[in-house]
Coordinates of C-alpha atoms and ligand atoms in Angstrom, one line a residue:
M1 CA 77.5 92.3 117.4
R2 CA 79.7 95.1 116.9
N3 CA 80.7 95.4 120.6
A4 CA 81.3 91.7 120.8
F5 CA 83.7 92.1 117.9
H6 CA 85.5 94.9 119.5
L7 CA 85.8 92.9 122.7
A8 CA 87.2 89.9 120.9
A9 CA 89.6 92.4 119.1
A10 CA 90.7 93.7 122.5
A11 CA 91.4 90.4 123.9
L12 CA 93.6 89.6 120.7
V13 CA 95.7 92.8 121.2
A14 CA 96.6 91.6 124.7
I15 CA 98.3 88.4 123.0
S16 CA 99.6 89.9 120.0
V17 CA 101.0 93.3 121.0
S18 CA 104.0 93.2 123.2
A19 CA 105.8 96.0 125.0
Q20 CA 108.9 97.5 123.2
G21 CA 112.1 95.5 124.2
D22 CA 111.3 92.3 122.7
S23 CA 114.2 90.9 120.6
V24 CA 113.2 91.1 117.0
D25 CA 115.0 90.5 113.6
R26 CA 113.2 93.3 111.8
I27 CA 111.1 96.5 112.8
I28 CA 108.8 97.9 110.2
T29 CA 106.9 101.2 110.7
I30 CA 103.6 101.6 109.0
T31 CA 101.5 104.9 109.3
S32 CA 97.8 105.4 108.9
V33 CA 97.4 108.0 106.2
E34 CA 94.4 110.0 105.0
Y35 CA 94.7 111.7 101.9
E36 CA 92.5 114.6 101.2
M37 CA 91.9 116.9 98.2
R38 CA 89.8 120.2 98.3
R39 CA 88.8 121.7 95.2
S40 CA 86.5 124.6 94.1
Q41 CA 83.5 123.5 91.7
E42 CA 84.4 126.4 89.5
R43 CA 87.9 125.0 88.9
T44 CA 86.8 121.3 88.8
P45 CA 83.2 120.5 88.7
F46 CA 82.0 117.9 91.2
P47 CA 82.3 114.6 89.2
D48 CA 79.6 112.0 88.8
T49 CA 81.4 109.3 90.4
L50 CA 78.9 108.4 92.8
E51 CA 76.3 108.1 90.2
T52 CA 78.5 105.7 88.2
Y53 CA 79.7 103.8 91.5
P54 CA 76.9 104.2 93.9
D55 CA 78.6 101.8 96.6
L56 CA 81.9 103.8 96.3
E57 CA 81.6 104.8 100.0
A58 CA 80.0 101.7 101.5
G59 CA 83.5 100.4 102.6
G60 CA 84.5 103.6 104.3
G61 CA 87.9 103.9 102.4
Y62 CA 86.8 106.5 99.9
R63 CA 84.7 109.6 100.7
L64 CA 83.3 112.4 98.5
T65 CA 81.6 115.4 99.9
P66 CA 79.5 117.5 97.4
P67 CA 80.2 121.3 97.1
D68 CA 79.4 123.3 100.1
N69 CA 77.9 126.8 100.0
T70 CA 81.2 128.3 98.9
G71 CA 81.5 125.7 96.0
E72 CA 84.2 123.5 97.5
W73 CA 84.1 119.9 97.3
R74 CA 86.6 117.0 98.9
A75 CA 87.8 113.6 98.1
R76 CA 89.2 111.6 100.6
S77 CA 91.0 108.1 101.0
Y78 CA 92.5 106.0 103.6
Q79 CA 95.6 103.8 103.0
W80 CA 98.5 102.1 105.0
A81 CA 101.9 103.6 104.1
P82 CA 103.9 101.5 103.0
G83 CA 101.6 99.4 101.1
V84 CA 103.7 96.4 100.6
I85 CA 105.7 95.0 103.6
V86 CA 108.4 92.4 102.9
V87 CA 109.9 90.0 105.5
N88 CA 111.5 86.7 105.5
E89 CA 110.1 83.3 106.7
G90 CA 111.3 82.5 110.1
E91 CA 111.9 86.3 111.1
R92 CA 110.7 87.6 114.4
V93 CA 109.0 90.7 113.1
A94 CA 107.8 93.8 114.8
L95 CA 105.2 95.9 112.8
E96 CA 104.8 99.4 114.3
F97 CA 101.6 101.0 113.3
F98 CA 101.4 104.7 114.0
G99 CA 98.1 106.2 113.8
I100 CA 98.1 109.7 112.1
N101 CA 94.5 110.1 110.7
G102 CA 91.4 108.3 111.5
D103 CA 91.0 105.5 114.2
H104 CA 91.2 102.0 112.9
H105 CA 89.5 99.7 115.3
S106 CA 89.5 96.5 113.5
T107 CA 92.7 96.0 111.7
L108 CA 93.7 92.3 110.9
I109 CA 96.5 90.5 109.2
E110 CA 95.0 87.6 107.3
G111 CA 96.6 84.3 107.7
Y112 CA 98.2 85.2 111.1
D113 CA 95.1 85.7 112.9
L114 CA 96.3 89.0 114.4
E115 CA 93.8 91.8 115.2
F116 CA 94.4 95.1 116.8
V117 CA 93.5 98.9 116.9
V118 CA 95.4 101.6 115.6
R119 CA 94.5 105.0 116.9
R120 CA 95.4 108.7 116.1
G121 CA 98.9 109.6 117.8
E122 CA 99.3 106.1 119.2
L123 CA 101.8 103.4 118.4
T124 CA 100.5 99.9 118.0
R125 CA 103.4 97.3 118.0
V126 CA 102.3 94.0 116.6
V127 CA 105.2 91.2 117.2
F128 CA 104.9 87.7 115.6
T129 CA 107.2 85.1 114.0
A130 CA 106.7 85.1 110.3
D131 CA 106.4 81.3 110.0
K132 CA 104.0 81.1 107.0
P133 CA 105.4 82.1 103.7
G134 CA 102.9 83.8 101.3
L135 CA 101.2 87.0 100.7
F136 CA 98.8 88.2 103.2
N137 CA 96.4 91.3 103.5
V138 CA 96.7 93.8 106.2
I139 CA 93.1 95.1 106.4
C140 CA 91.4 97.8 108.2
A141 CA 87.9 96.5 107.9
E142 CA 86.6 100.2 108.4
H143 CA 88.2 101.7 105.6
Q144 CA 87.8 99.4 102.6
P145 CA 88.9 98.8 99.9
S146 CA 91.5 101.4 100.0
M147 CA 93.1 100.6 103.4
T148 CA 94.5 97.3 102.5
A149 CA 98.3 96.6 102.6
Q150 CA 100.2 93.5 101.6
L151 CA 102.5 91.5 103.8
L152 CA 104.9 89.3 101.7
V153 CA 106.7 86.7 103.7
Q154 CA 109.2 85.4 101.4
P155 CA 109.8 81.7 101.8
A156 CA 113.2 80.5 103.3
S157 CA 113.9 78.5 100.4
A158 CA 113.9 81.5 98.0
K159 CA 116.7 83.1 100.1
E160 CA 118.9 80.1 99.6
S161 CA 118.6 79.7 95.8
Ligands
LIG201 CU1 91.1 102.5 108.7

């Protein structure tokens, strides 16, 4: 099932991701970011977050690592930066996703049916025409709930008023 999904995602990449050189109205760069905090148990006791929220790590976006033999514990989170992307209806848009941390095999833009992969050190260029106004989620399905950005396509009518 997972492999079938990845094959489907790869097929869509071929359609939606074009080579550099396309004429576009707007280019926006987005990076995949992993925030990480390391702390000694002495300075800050390991919190009971997982007892309060036992499903916290289920989505892959949040990670808590209990203290190791040195007493150090970690908290991590994945996000897209920036978290809000604004374009105007009708624009030809290039979103350039640059992978810094993690591999993001099932990234999708809801409402535009765009699915693609973002890997460490690679640039994934997604070109499309923003022909549907509204607010759409840009989701990495592997790192939820934290790795969701918002794509705002401002309606053309809003520009004129
Ligand atoms: Cu991800």
